[in-house]
Coordinates of C-alpha atoms in Angstrom, one line a residue:
M1 CA -26.3 15.0 30.2
N2 CA -27.9 16.4 27.6
K3 CA -24.7 17.9 25.0
F4 CA -25.8 18.9 21.6
M5 CA -23.1 20.9 19.7
K6 CA -19.5 21.4 20.4
A7 CA -17.5 23.8 18.3
T8 CA -14.4 22.4 16.3
G9 CA -13.0 23.9 13.4
V10 CA -15.2 23.2 10.5
V11 CA -17.3 21.2 13.1
L12 CA -20.3 22.4 15.2
A13 CA -21.0 19.6 17.8
A14 CA -22.9 14.9 17.4
S15 CA -22.5 10.0 15.2
M16 CA -23.3 5.4 14.6
A17 CA -21.4 1.6 14.4
I18 CA -21.4 -2.7 12.5
G19 CA -20.1 -7.4 12.5
L20 CA -19.8 -10.1 12.5
A21 CA -17.7 -12.1 15.2
A22 CA -17.6 -10.6 19.4
C23 CA -17.7 -7.7 22.8
G24 CA -17.9 -3.7 24.7
S25 CA -19.7 -0.6 27.1
D26 CA -21.3 3.2 28.0
S27 CA -20.2 6.9 28.5
D28 CA -18.0 9.6 28.3
K29 CA -17.3 12.5 31.3
S30 CA -21.0 13.3 30.9
T31 CA -22.2 9.9 31.6
N32 CA -23.4 8.0 35.4
G33 CA -20.4 5.7 35.2
E34 CA -21.5 4.2 38.4
S35 CA -23.7 0.7 37.2
T36 CA -27.1 -0.1 39.1
T37 CA -27.7 -3.7 40.7
K38 CA -31.5 -4.2 39.7
E39 CA -32.2 -7.0 37.8
K40 CA -32.8 -6.7 34.4
T41 CA -33.3 -9.0 31.5
N42 CA -30.5 -10.1 29.9
T43 CA -29.3 -12.2 26.8
T44 CA -27.1 -15.1 26.8
E45 CA -23.7 -14.4 24.6
T46 CA -23.9 -17.0 22.3
A47 CA -24.7 -16.0 18.1
G48 CA -28.8 -16.5 17.7
S49 CA -29.5 -17.0 21.1
T50 CA -32.6 -15.3 23.0
E51 CA -32.1 -17.2 26.3
T52 CA -33.1 -14.8 28.6
K53 CA -31.6 -14.7 32.2
A54 CA -31.5 -12.4 35.1
D55 CA -28.7 -9.9 35.8
A56 CA -27.7 -7.0 37.5
L57 CA -26.8 -4.5 34.4
G58 CA -29.0 -1.8 34.9
Y59 CA -30.3 -1.7 32.1
T60 CA -32.5 -3.8 29.5
F61 CA -31.7 -5.5 26.2
G62 CA -32.4 -8.0 23.7
E63 CA -34.0 -9.6 20.7
D64 CA -36.8 -7.8 19.8
Q65 CA -36.8 -5.9 23.2
T66 CA -36.3 -2.0 23.4
F67 CA -32.9 -0.7 25.4
H68 CA -33.1 1.3 28.3
S69 CA -30.7 2.7 30.6
D70 CA -32.1 2.9 34.1
E71 CA -29.4 5.9 34.0
P72 CA -29.7 8.6 31.7
V73 CA -26.0 8.5 29.5
T74 CA -24.6 10.5 26.7
Y75 CA -22.9 8.8 23.8
S76 CA -20.5 10.1 21.6
I77 CA -21.5 10.3 17.7
M78 CA -19.7 12.1 14.4
F79 CA -23.2 13.6 12.6
S80 CA -23.0 14.5 8.8
D81 CA -24.8 17.5 8.3
N82 CA -26.8 17.0 4.7
E83 CA -27.3 20.1 3.2
G84 CA -30.7 19.1 2.3
Y85 CA -32.4 18.5 5.8
P86 CA -30.4 20.4 7.5
Y87 CA -29.1 19.4 11.6
K88 CA -31.8 20.5 14.1
K89 CA -31.4 21.2 17.9
D90 CA -35.2 20.8 18.5
W91 CA -35.7 17.7 16.3
R92 CA -38.1 15.0 17.7
L93 CA -35.7 12.6 16.5
W94 CA -33.6 13.2 19.5
S95 CA -35.9 13.4 22.1
A96 CA -38.0 10.4 20.8
I97 CA -34.5 8.4 21.1
Q98 CA -34.2 9.5 24.9
E99 CA -37.5 8.9 26.0
K100 CA -37.3 4.8 24.6
T101 CA -33.4 4.6 26.0
N102 CA -32.2 6.7 28.3
V103 CA -29.7 7.7 26.1
S104 CA -28.9 11.2 24.8
F105 CA -25.7 12.0 21.9
D106 CA -23.1 14.2 22.4
L107 CA -22.9 14.9 18.8
T108 CA -19.8 16.4 16.4
V109 CA -21.7 17.7 13.7
T110 CA -20.1 17.9 10.9
A111 CA -21.5 19.3 7.0
R112 CA -21.8 16.1 5.3
T113 CA -19.8 17.9 2.5
E114 CA -15.9 17.7 5.0
Y115 CA -17.6 14.6 6.8
E116 CA -14.8 12.4 5.5
N117 CA -11.8 15.0 6.0
Q118 CA -13.4 15.2 9.5
K119 CA -13.8 11.7 10.1
T120 CA -10.5 10.8 9.3
L121 CA -8.5 14.1 10.8
L122 CA -10.1 12.8 14.4
V123 CA -9.0 8.9 14.1
N124 CA -6.0 9.6 13.6
S125 CA -5.2 12.4 16.0
G126 CA -7.2 10.0 18.6
D127 CA -9.9 12.5 19.1
A128 CA -12.9 11.0 17.1
P129 CA -16.4 10.4 19.2
F130 CA -17.3 7.2 20.1
I131 CA -19.8 6.2 17.5
I132 CA -18.3 6.9 14.2
P133 CA -21.9 6.2 11.3
K134 CA -21.6 7.2 7.6
T135 CA -18.9 5.8 6.8
Y136 CA -18.7 3.4 3.1
D137 CA -14.6 3.2 3.9
E138 CA -13.4 1.7 6.8
S139 CA -10.0 0.6 5.2
P140 CA -8.0 3.7 6.0
F141 CA -8.8 3.6 9.4
V142 CA -7.4 -0.2 10.2
A143 CA -4.1 -0.1 10.5
G144 CA -4.1 2.8 12.9
G145 CA -5.3 0.3 16.1
Q146 CA -8.5 3.7 16.3
I147 CA -11.2 1.3 15.8
V148 CA -12.6 -1.3 17.3
P149 CA -12.6 -4.6 15.2
I150 CA -15.9 -4.8 16.2
S151 CA -16.2 -9.0 14.4
D152 CA -14.7 -9.6 18.1
Y153 CA -18.1 -8.3 19.7
V154 CA -20.7 -9.1 17.9
Q155 CA -21.8 -11.8 20.0
Y156 CA -22.9 -9.0 22.2
M157 CA -25.9 -7.4 19.7
P158 CA -28.5 -10.2 19.7
N159 CA -30.6 -7.9 17.4
Y160 CA -27.7 -8.2 14.9
Q161 CA -27.3 -11.6 14.9
K162 CA -31.3 -12.6 14.4
Q163 CA -31.0 -10.3 10.8
V164 CA -27.6 -12.1 9.9
K165 CA -29.2 -15.3 10.7
E166 CA -32.3 -15.0 8.9
W167 CA -31.8 -12.5 6.4
G168 CA -28.5 -15.2 5.2
M169 CA -25.8 -12.5 5.7
E170 CA -23.2 -14.5 6.3
E171 CA -21.8 -14.4 2.3
D172 CA -22.1 -10.9 2.4
L173 CA -20.3 -10.2 5.5
K174 CA -17.5 -11.4 4.1
A175 CA -16.5 -8.7 2.0
K176 CA -15.8 -6.8 4.6
L177 CA -13.3 -9.1 6.1
K178 CA -9.6 -7.6 6.7
D179 CA -6.5 -9.9 6.7
D180 CA -6.9 -11.1 10.4
G181 CA -10.2 -12.4 9.3
K182 CA -11.7 -9.9 11.4
Y183 CA -14.1 -6.8 10.2
Y184 CA -14.3 -3.3 11.9
V185 CA -17.2 -1.9 10.5
L186 CA -21.0 -2.3 11.7
P187 CA -22.4 -2.3 7.9
G188 CA -25.9 -1.7 7.2
L189 CA -28.0 -4.9 6.9
W190 CA -31.0 -4.6 4.3
E191 CA -32.8 -8.1 3.7
V192 CA -33.2 -7.5 -0.1
A193 CA -30.8 -5.3 -2.5
G194 CA -32.5 -1.9 -3.6
G195 CA -32.9 -1.1 -7.2
G196 CA -30.3 2.2 -6.8
Y197 CA -29.4 4.3 -9.2
S198 CA -30.9 4.5 -13.2
Y199 CA -32.2 7.4 -15.9
I200 CA -34.5 8.8 -15.4
I201 CA -36.8 9.6 -18.8
R202 CA -39.2 11.7 -20.5
K203 CA -41.5 8.7 -21.3
D204 CA -43.6 10.8 -23.2
V205 CA -41.3 12.1 -25.2
F206 CA -39.5 8.6 -25.7
E207 CA -43.4 7.8 -27.4
K208 CA -43.4 10.6 -29.6
A209 CA -40.1 9.9 -31.7
G210 CA -41.3 5.8 -31.9
V211 CA -40.3 4.5 -29.0
D212 CA -42.3 1.6 -26.7
V213 CA -40.5 1.5 -23.5
K214 CA -42.0 -0.9 -22.0
A215 CA -41.7 -3.5 -24.5
N216 CA -37.6 -2.5 -25.4
E217 CA -36.3 -1.8 -21.4
G218 CA -36.7 -5.6 -20.5
S219 CA -33.7 -6.5 -23.1
W220 CA -32.4 -3.2 -24.0
T221 CA -29.3 -3.4 -24.0
Y222 CA -27.3 -0.1 -24.3
E223 CA -26.6 0.1 -27.6
D224 CA -30.6 -0.2 -28.0
F225 CA -31.0 2.7 -25.3
Y226 CA -27.9 5.0 -27.4
D227 CA -31.2 4.0 -30.7
A228 CA -33.9 5.0 -28.4
M229 CA -32.0 8.8 -27.7
K230 CA -31.4 9.1 -31.6
K231 CA -35.1 8.6 -32.2
V232 CA -35.6 11.6 -29.6
K233 CA -33.0 13.3 -31.2
D234 CA -33.9 13.3 -34.5
F235 CA -37.3 13.4 -33.2
T236 CA -37.6 16.8 -31.4
G237 CA -34.3 18.4 -33.0
A238 CA -32.6 19.2 -29.7
K239 CA -29.4 20.0 -29.1
Y240 CA -28.5 17.4 -26.5
V241 CA -30.7 14.3 -26.0
M242 CA -29.1 14.0 -22.5
S243 CA -27.4 17.0 -20.2
D244 CA -26.3 14.7 -16.9
R245 CA -25.7 15.5 -13.2
F246 CA -23.7 14.0 -10.5
K247 CA -20.4 15.2 -13.1
G248 CA -22.0 11.7 -14.8
E249 CA -20.2 9.4 -11.9
S250 CA -23.4 7.7 -11.5
T251 CA -23.7 7.3 -15.2
L252 CA -20.0 5.8 -15.4
N253 CA -20.6 3.4 -12.3
I254 CA -23.7 2.0 -13.4
A255 CA -22.9 1.3 -18.0
A256 CA -19.4 -0.3 -16.2
V257 CA -21.3 -2.8 -14.7
E258 CA -22.8 -4.2 -17.7
Y259 CA -19.4 -3.4 -19.5
G260 CA -17.4 -5.8 -16.8
V261 CA -15.4 -2.9 -16.0
T262 CA -15.2 0.0 -13.8
G263 CA -15.9 3.7 -13.8
G264 CA -17.5 6.8 -11.8
W265 CA -18.6 6.2 -8.4
G266 CA -17.6 2.3 -8.5
L267 CA -14.2 2.9 -10.1
S268 CA -12.3 2.0 -7.6
N269 CA -9.1 -0.6 -7.4
G270 CA -9.8 -0.9 -11.4
L271 CA -9.8 -5.0 -10.5
V272 CA -13.1 -7.3 -11.8
F273 CA -13.1 -10.4 -10.4
D274 CA -13.1 -13.9 -12.4
H275 CA -16.1 -16.4 -10.5
D276 CA -15.3 -18.6 -12.9
Q277 CA -11.2 -18.1 -13.0
K278 CA -11.4 -17.4 -9.0
K279 CA -9.0 -14.3 -9.9
F280 CA -9.0 -10.6 -10.2
N281 CA -7.9 -8.9 -13.9
F282 CA -7.3 -5.4 -14.2
A283 CA -10.2 -4.4 -16.1
D284 CA -10.1 -0.8 -17.3
T285 CA -7.5 -2.5 -20.1
T286 CA -9.4 -4.0 -21.7
E287 CA -11.5 -4.1 -25.0
D288 CA -14.2 -4.9 -22.6
F289 CA -13.1 -0.8 -21.0
K290 CA -12.6 0.2 -24.9
S291 CA -16.2 -0.9 -25.9
Y292 CA -17.2 1.3 -22.4
V293 CA -15.5 4.7 -23.4
T294 CA -16.4 3.9 -27.1
Y295 CA -19.9 3.7 -26.3
F296 CA -19.5 6.9 -24.7
N297 CA -17.4 9.0 -27.0
K298 CA -20.2 7.5 -29.7
L299 CA -22.7 9.5 -27.2
Y300 CA -20.8 12.8 -27.2
K301 CA -20.0 13.1 -30.6
E302 CA -23.6 13.0 -32.1
G303 CA -24.8 15.1 -29.9
I304 CA -26.9 12.7 -27.4
L305 CA -24.5 13.4 -24.5
D306 CA -24.4 17.3 -23.3
P307 CA -20.2 17.8 -22.5
E308 CA -20.8 20.1 -19.9
S309 CA -22.3 16.5 -18.6
F310 CA -19.0 15.7 -16.6
T311 CA -18.2 19.6 -15.8
Q312 CA -21.6 21.2 -14.4
E313 CA -23.8 21.4 -11.4
D314 CA -26.5 19.2 -10.8
D315 CA -28.7 22.3 -10.8
A316 CA -27.8 23.2 -14.2
A317 CA -28.5 20.0 -15.2
L318 CA -31.5 19.8 -13.5
A319 CA -32.2 23.0 -15.2
K320 CA -31.8 21.5 -18.5
F321 CA -34.6 19.0 -17.9
Y322 CA -36.8 20.9 -16.0
K323 CA -37.2 23.1 -18.5
G324 CA -37.5 20.4 -21.3
D325 CA -34.7 21.2 -23.3
T326 CA -32.8 17.5 -22.5
F327 CA -35.1 14.0 -22.0
V328 CA -33.0 11.9 -19.8
I329 CA -31.0 12.4 -16.6
N330 CA -29.2 9.6 -14.4
G331 CA -31.0 9.4 -10.6
N332 CA -32.5 7.6 -8.4
Y333 CA -36.1 7.1 -7.5
Q334 CA -36.1 9.6 -4.8
N335 CA -35.2 12.0 -6.6
L336 CA -37.4 11.0 -9.2
A337 CA -39.7 12.4 -6.8
D338 CA -38.9 15.3 -5.8
M339 CA -38.2 16.4 -10.0
M340 CA -41.8 15.0 -10.8
T341 CA -42.7 18.4 -8.7
K342 CA -40.3 21.0 -10.1
M343 CA -41.3 19.8 -13.9
Q344 CA -42.1 23.1 -16.0
V345 CA -43.4 21.1 -18.9
A346 CA -47.4 20.5 -18.9
D347 CA -47.6 16.8 -18.9
A348 CA -44.4 15.6 -18.8
E349 CA -44.1 11.6 -17.9
L350 CA -41.4 10.7 -15.7
Y351 CA -40.2 7.1 -15.7
M352 CA -37.1 5.5 -14.5
I353 CA -36.3 2.7 -16.7
V354 CA -34.2 -0.7 -15.7
Q355 CA -30.3 0.2 -16.6
P356 CA -30.0 -1.2 -19.6
G357 CA -27.5 -4.9 -20.1
G358 CA -24.3 -4.7 -22.4
P359 CA -21.6 -7.7 -23.4
K360 CA -21.6 -9.0 -19.6
G361 CA -25.0 -9.8 -19.7
Q362 CA -28.3 -8.3 -18.1
L363 CA -26.8 -7.6 -14.9
Q364 CA -28.9 -5.9 -11.8
I365 CA -26.8 -2.7 -10.7
E366 CA -26.8 -3.3 -6.9
A367 CA -25.8 -7.1 -5.5
S368 CA -24.5 -6.6 -2.2
R369 CA -27.2 -6.3 0.2
L370 CA -24.7 -3.8 3.1
E371 CA -24.9 -0.1 3.2
N372 CA -22.5 2.1 5.1
G373 CA -22.1 1.4 8.4
V374 CA -21.0 2.4 11.7
M375 CA -17.4 2.7 13.3
I376 CA -16.4 1.8 17.0
S377 CA -13.4 4.0 18.8
Q378 CA -11.4 2.7 21.0
N379 CA -12.2 5.5 23.1
A380 CA -15.2 3.7 23.3
L381 CA -13.6 0.4 24.7
K382 CA -11.1 2.6 26.8
K383 CA -13.2 5.0 28.4
L384 CA -16.1 3.3 29.4
G385 CA -14.0 -0.5 30.6
E386 CA -15.9 -3.4 29.0
E387 CA -18.8 -3.3 30.5
K388 CA -19.8 -0.3 30.1
F389 CA -18.8 -0.7 26.0
I390 CA -21.0 -3.6 25.8
Q391 CA -23.8 -1.8 27.2
M392 CA -23.0 1.4 24.3
L393 CA -22.9 -1.2 21.8
R394 CA -26.4 -3.4 22.8
F395 CA -27.7 0.2 22.6
V396 CA -26.3 0.7 18.8
D397 CA -27.9 -3.3 18.6
W398 CA -31.1 -1.7 19.2
L399 CA -30.7 1.5 17.4
W400 CA -29.8 0.1 14.0
Y401 CA -30.4 -3.8 14.1
S402 CA -34.3 -4.2 16.0
D403 CA -37.3 -3.4 14.1
E404 CA -38.4 -0.7 16.7
G405 CA -35.2 1.3 16.1
H406 CA -36.0 1.2 12.4
T407 CA -39.0 2.6 12.2
L408 CA -38.1 5.1 14.7
T409 CA -35.1 6.3 12.8
L410 CA -37.1 6.1 9.5
W411 CA -41.6 6.9 10.3
G412 CA -40.9 8.3 13.7
V413 CA -43.4 8.6 16.7
E414 CA -46.5 6.1 15.8
G415 CA -50.0 8.8 16.9
E416 CA -47.1 11.8 15.9
T417 CA -45.8 11.5 12.5
Y418 CA -47.9 8.2 11.1
S419 CA -50.3 5.4 11.6
K420 CA -50.6 1.9 10.8
D421 CA -54.0 0.2 9.2
A422 CA -55.5 -2.9 9.8
E423 CA -52.1 -5.0 7.8
G424 CA -49.8 -3.0 10.0
N425 CA -48.9 -1.1 6.8
I426 CA -47.8 2.3 8.1
K427 CA -49.2 5.3 6.9
L428 CA -46.9 8.9 6.7
N429 CA -49.0 11.7 8.3
P430 CA -50.7 13.1 4.8
D431 CA -49.9 16.7 6.6
I432 CA -46.3 15.2 6.4
T433 CA -44.1 14.1 3.1
F434 CA -41.0 12.2 2.0
N435 CA -39.8 10.6 0.0
G436 CA -42.4 11.7 -2.8
L437 CA -45.3 10.8 -0.9
N438 CA -47.9 13.2 0.3
P439 CA -45.5 15.5 -2.1
T440 CA -47.6 18.5 -1.4
A441 CA -48.0 18.3 1.8
E442 CA -45.9 21.6 3.9
K443 CA -43.9 19.2 6.6
K444 CA -40.9 17.4 5.5
L445 CA -40.0 14.4 7.3
N446 CA -36.3 14.6 7.4
V447 CA -36.2 18.4 7.5
D448 CA -38.5 19.0 10.5
Y449 CA -38.6 16.0 12.3
G450 CA -34.5 14.6 11.6
F451 CA -36.4 11.1 10.7
G452 CA -35.5 9.4 7.5
G453 CA -32.1 10.6 7.7
G454 CA -28.7 9.0 6.4
V455 CA -27.1 8.9 9.4
F456 CA -29.4 6.6 11.5
A457 CA -32.7 5.7 8.6
Y458 CA -30.6 2.4 6.9
G459 CA -30.6 -1.0 6.5
G460 CA -34.0 -3.1 7.7
S461 CA -36.8 -5.8 6.0
A462 CA -38.2 -5.7 2.9
K463 CA -41.1 -4.9 4.7
L464 CA -39.4 -1.8 6.2
K465 CA -37.9 -1.1 2.9
L466 CA -41.3 -1.0 1.1
S467 CA -42.6 1.0 3.5
K468 CA -41.4 4.1 2.3
M469 CA -41.8 3.4 -1.6
S470 CA -44.6 5.0 -3.6
E471 CA -46.4 2.8 -5.9
G472 CA -43.6 4.2 -9.0
E473 CA -41.0 3.1 -6.8
K474 CA -42.6 -0.3 -6.0
D475 CA -43.1 -0.5 -10.0
Y476 CA -39.1 0.3 -10.8
N477 CA -38.1 -2.5 -8.3
D478 CA -40.5 -5.5 -8.8
R479 CA -38.9 -5.1 -12.7
I480 CA -35.2 -5.0 -11.7
L481 CA -36.1 -8.5 -9.8
K482 CA -38.1 -9.8 -13.0
L483 CA -35.7 -8.6 -15.9
R484 CA -31.8 -8.1 -14.6
E485 CA -30.0 -11.2 -13.2
P486 CA -28.5 -10.6 -9.8
R487 CA -24.4 -10.8 -9.4
K488 CA -22.2 -12.3 -7.6
V489 CA -19.9 -9.9 -4.7
A490 CA -16.6 -9.9 -5.7
P491 CA -14.3 -11.1 -2.4
P492 CA -12.1 -8.8 -0.4
I493 CA -8.5 -8.5 -0.4
M494 CA -7.5 -9.0 2.7
G495 CA -3.9 -8.0 2.6
S496 CA -1.7 -7.1 5.8
A497 CA -1.1 -3.3 6.3
D498 CA 1.7 -3.4 4.2
D499 CA 0.4 -4.8 2.3
S500 CA -2.7 -2.4 1.8
E501 CA -0.4 0.4 2.1
E502 CA 1.8 -0.9 -1.0
M503 CA -0.9 -1.6 -2.7
N504 CA -2.5 2.1 -2.3
L505 CA 0.7 4.0 -3.6
I506 CA 0.2 2.3 -6.6
S507 CA -3.7 2.4 -7.1
K508 CA -3.6 6.6 -5.9
P509 CA -1.6 7.3 -9.2
L510 CA -3.2 3.8 -11.0
M511 CA -6.6 5.1 -10.5
D512 CA -6.3 8.8 -11.2
F513 CA -4.5 7.8 -14.4
V514 CA -7.7 6.0 -15.6
K515 CA -9.6 8.8 -14.5
T516 CA -8.0 11.2 -16.4
M517 CA -8.2 9.1 -19.8
T518 CA -11.7 8.3 -19.3
L519 CA -12.8 11.4 -20.1
K520 CA -10.4 12.0 -22.4
F521 CA -11.4 9.3 -24.7
I522 CA -14.6 9.8 -24.3
T523 CA -14.8 13.8 -25.1
G524 CA -12.1 13.4 -28.1
Q525 CA -9.1 15.2 -26.1
A526 CA -7.4 11.0 -26.2
D527 CA -7.8 9.1 -29.4
I528 CA -9.5 5.7 -29.2
G529 CA -8.2 4.5 -31.7
T530 CA -4.6 5.8 -31.8
E531 CA -3.9 6.4 -28.1
W532 CA -5.6 3.3 -26.9
D533 CA -1.9 1.2 -26.7
S534 CA -0.2 3.9 -25.2
Y535 CA -2.6 4.7 -22.5
V536 CA -2.7 0.5 -21.8
K537 CA 1.4 0.7 -21.7
Q538 CA 0.9 3.7 -19.5
A539 CA -1.2 1.6 -17.5
E540 CA 0.7 -1.1 -16.7
A541 CA 4.1 1.3 -16.1
N542 CA 1.8 2.8 -13.3
G543 CA 1.5 -0.7 -12.0
S544 CA -1.7 -2.3 -13.1
T545 CA -0.2 -5.9 -13.4
R546 CA 1.8 -5.5 -10.1
Y547 CA -1.3 -4.5 -8.5
T548 CA -3.3 -7.4 -9.6
D549 CA -0.9 -10.3 -8.8
M550 CA -1.1 -8.5 -5.7
A551 CA -4.4 -9.0 -5.5
N552 CA -4.2 -12.8 -6.2
E553 CA -1.6 -13.4 -4.2
I554 CA -3.0 -12.0 -1.1
F555 CA -6.4 -13.6 -2.5
E556 CA -4.9 -17.4 -2.2
K557 CA -3.3 -17.1 0.7
T558 CA -6.6 -16.2 2.2
K559 CA -9.4 -17.5 -0.1
S560 CA -10.0 -20.6 2.5
K561 CA -11.6 -18.2 5.2
L562 CA -13.5 -16.5 2.5
G563 CA -14.8 -20.5 1.8
Y564 CA -13.2 -20.8 -1.8

C-alpha cells in the first residue's frame, strides 16, 4: 500500500495535475478498488458551486474542506528529484499528506536533469504514472492521446474553480488552450505574478563608484545600466564587472522582454504578439533584435561581461562573485538569500535591482500568473474508472489548489515546522531555515522535511506568496509592482496536430540557428555590421516567414474562441 520506490533505468521510483472545463477517479493495483457506501459531504458539480449534498462516496471533499478517503489509496506519480534537496523516503511530507488524506504515493523518482527525458519516454510508451507534475510544456504530449484533456474534468475540482473565479484566471488560462478548445495541464495558479529573475549587484561597490542605485533603478534602461557598470569597471579596475550564471540564459531572457524580442530561456519560437495589430511577428530578425545583440556585444567588447558567461557552470560564476572579482550576476531572490551567507568579502552589500527597461518600455518580466503544472495520464482514467478517477482529481484539487494543501506542502505541519502569530501569519520555527529565513538554522525545511519543494509547493494566494518572503524580497516585489508596467499575455497558437507537427519541424532548426547566431553576434564570432543581412536571409530560408504566416493563419481561425 505504501510503496515509495521502484527502479526503472535512470529512475529510482515517485508525481501531480491541472485545467479550465470538466470529469475523473482513484488508485491502481495497490489500492482498494471497492467503493464504500458511507454518506459523505459532496459538492454539486457546477462551476463555482459549493452547494452540499449527501452521497455515498467513501470520501470527503469540497471547497475549503480536507480531502479524506475512508479507505487507504495509493496514486502513482512522477517526482523530479532536485539535487539541492534530494529525495528521502522518510520525509515528513509523505506522512503528513497521508495523515490528512489517507493517500500515499507510488513514486517514480527521477533526477531533475533527466526528468523531461524520462517523462517523454514514459508518456509516449503508455507507461506514465497517473499524476505527472512539474510540466512546463504539455504540447508535445497532446497529439499522442496519452494525456487527459483535463479541462473536461475541472468541474469536479471545487478549490480549483474557486481560485479561477476569485482571482480572475479565465484570461490567463486561455494561454493553455489547444486547437480543440481544451487544455491538458493543470497549471499552478498564483493570485499575483512574481518578481522573477533580475540582477544581483554589489550595491556597496556601485555606490562607491558614484552610482545612486535606488535613485536610478526606477527609470533606468539597459543603456543606463551599461553606464553604471562602466563606472564600476573604471572605479575598481576589475577585469570584468559581470560574470553570469545559467550560461547567460536568464539574462538574455529578461533583457529580450525589454527589447521586444525573444532569447535565452524565453527563446521559444521567436514570435512576439502585437496586441495593437493583433498578429504575430517573428521578432528575432528585426531591428529590435539587432539592437539587442549589439548591446550585449558592447558589454563583451568593453570587458564588462565575462566571455565565460555563456559556457561556465554556475559554481564558477558564483566563485568569482563571492571572492569580489565581479559585481553583477543574474539570479532570483532565493539565490540572493543563499549568496549572502557565502560572500568572502567583508561588509559586502547585495541588492537585487528592478530589471532595467528598454526600447519597449519599463516592463514587468513576469506577465503570467501560471506556473508549471500537472498532467494526468490516461492510465489513471483507464485503470481507475470514472468514479475513482474523479476521486483522485478531488485529492489533486485539495493538495494543489486548497489553502490547506498549499500551506501543508509549503510550510509543513503547524506546531512541528511552523506556528502562527495573532494575525494568522506563518512563522517558521527558529531552528529551521528556508528561502533566506532563519539563515543560520541547522535544519532545512526542504532538505530535512521535504516541504517547500518544486513538485508540490507552487501556486497560491498573495498572502501565501508573501509568507515565504523575507523583508528584502517583499521590498523587491513591491518595487517591481510600483516601478514597472504589467505586460499582456500573448494568445496561444491553437494549431491542429498536423499544424503543430509542421510548425515544430520548422521551429526546431530555425531557433537552433537563431540561438547559435545570437551567441556569435554577442561574442564577435559573427560581425553584426557585415553579417546581419545574411543572417536575416538564412532565417528566412529556414522558415521564419512560413512559421509566422502559419501562426497568424491559425490565430485568425481560432481568435473567436480566445475572445479576440
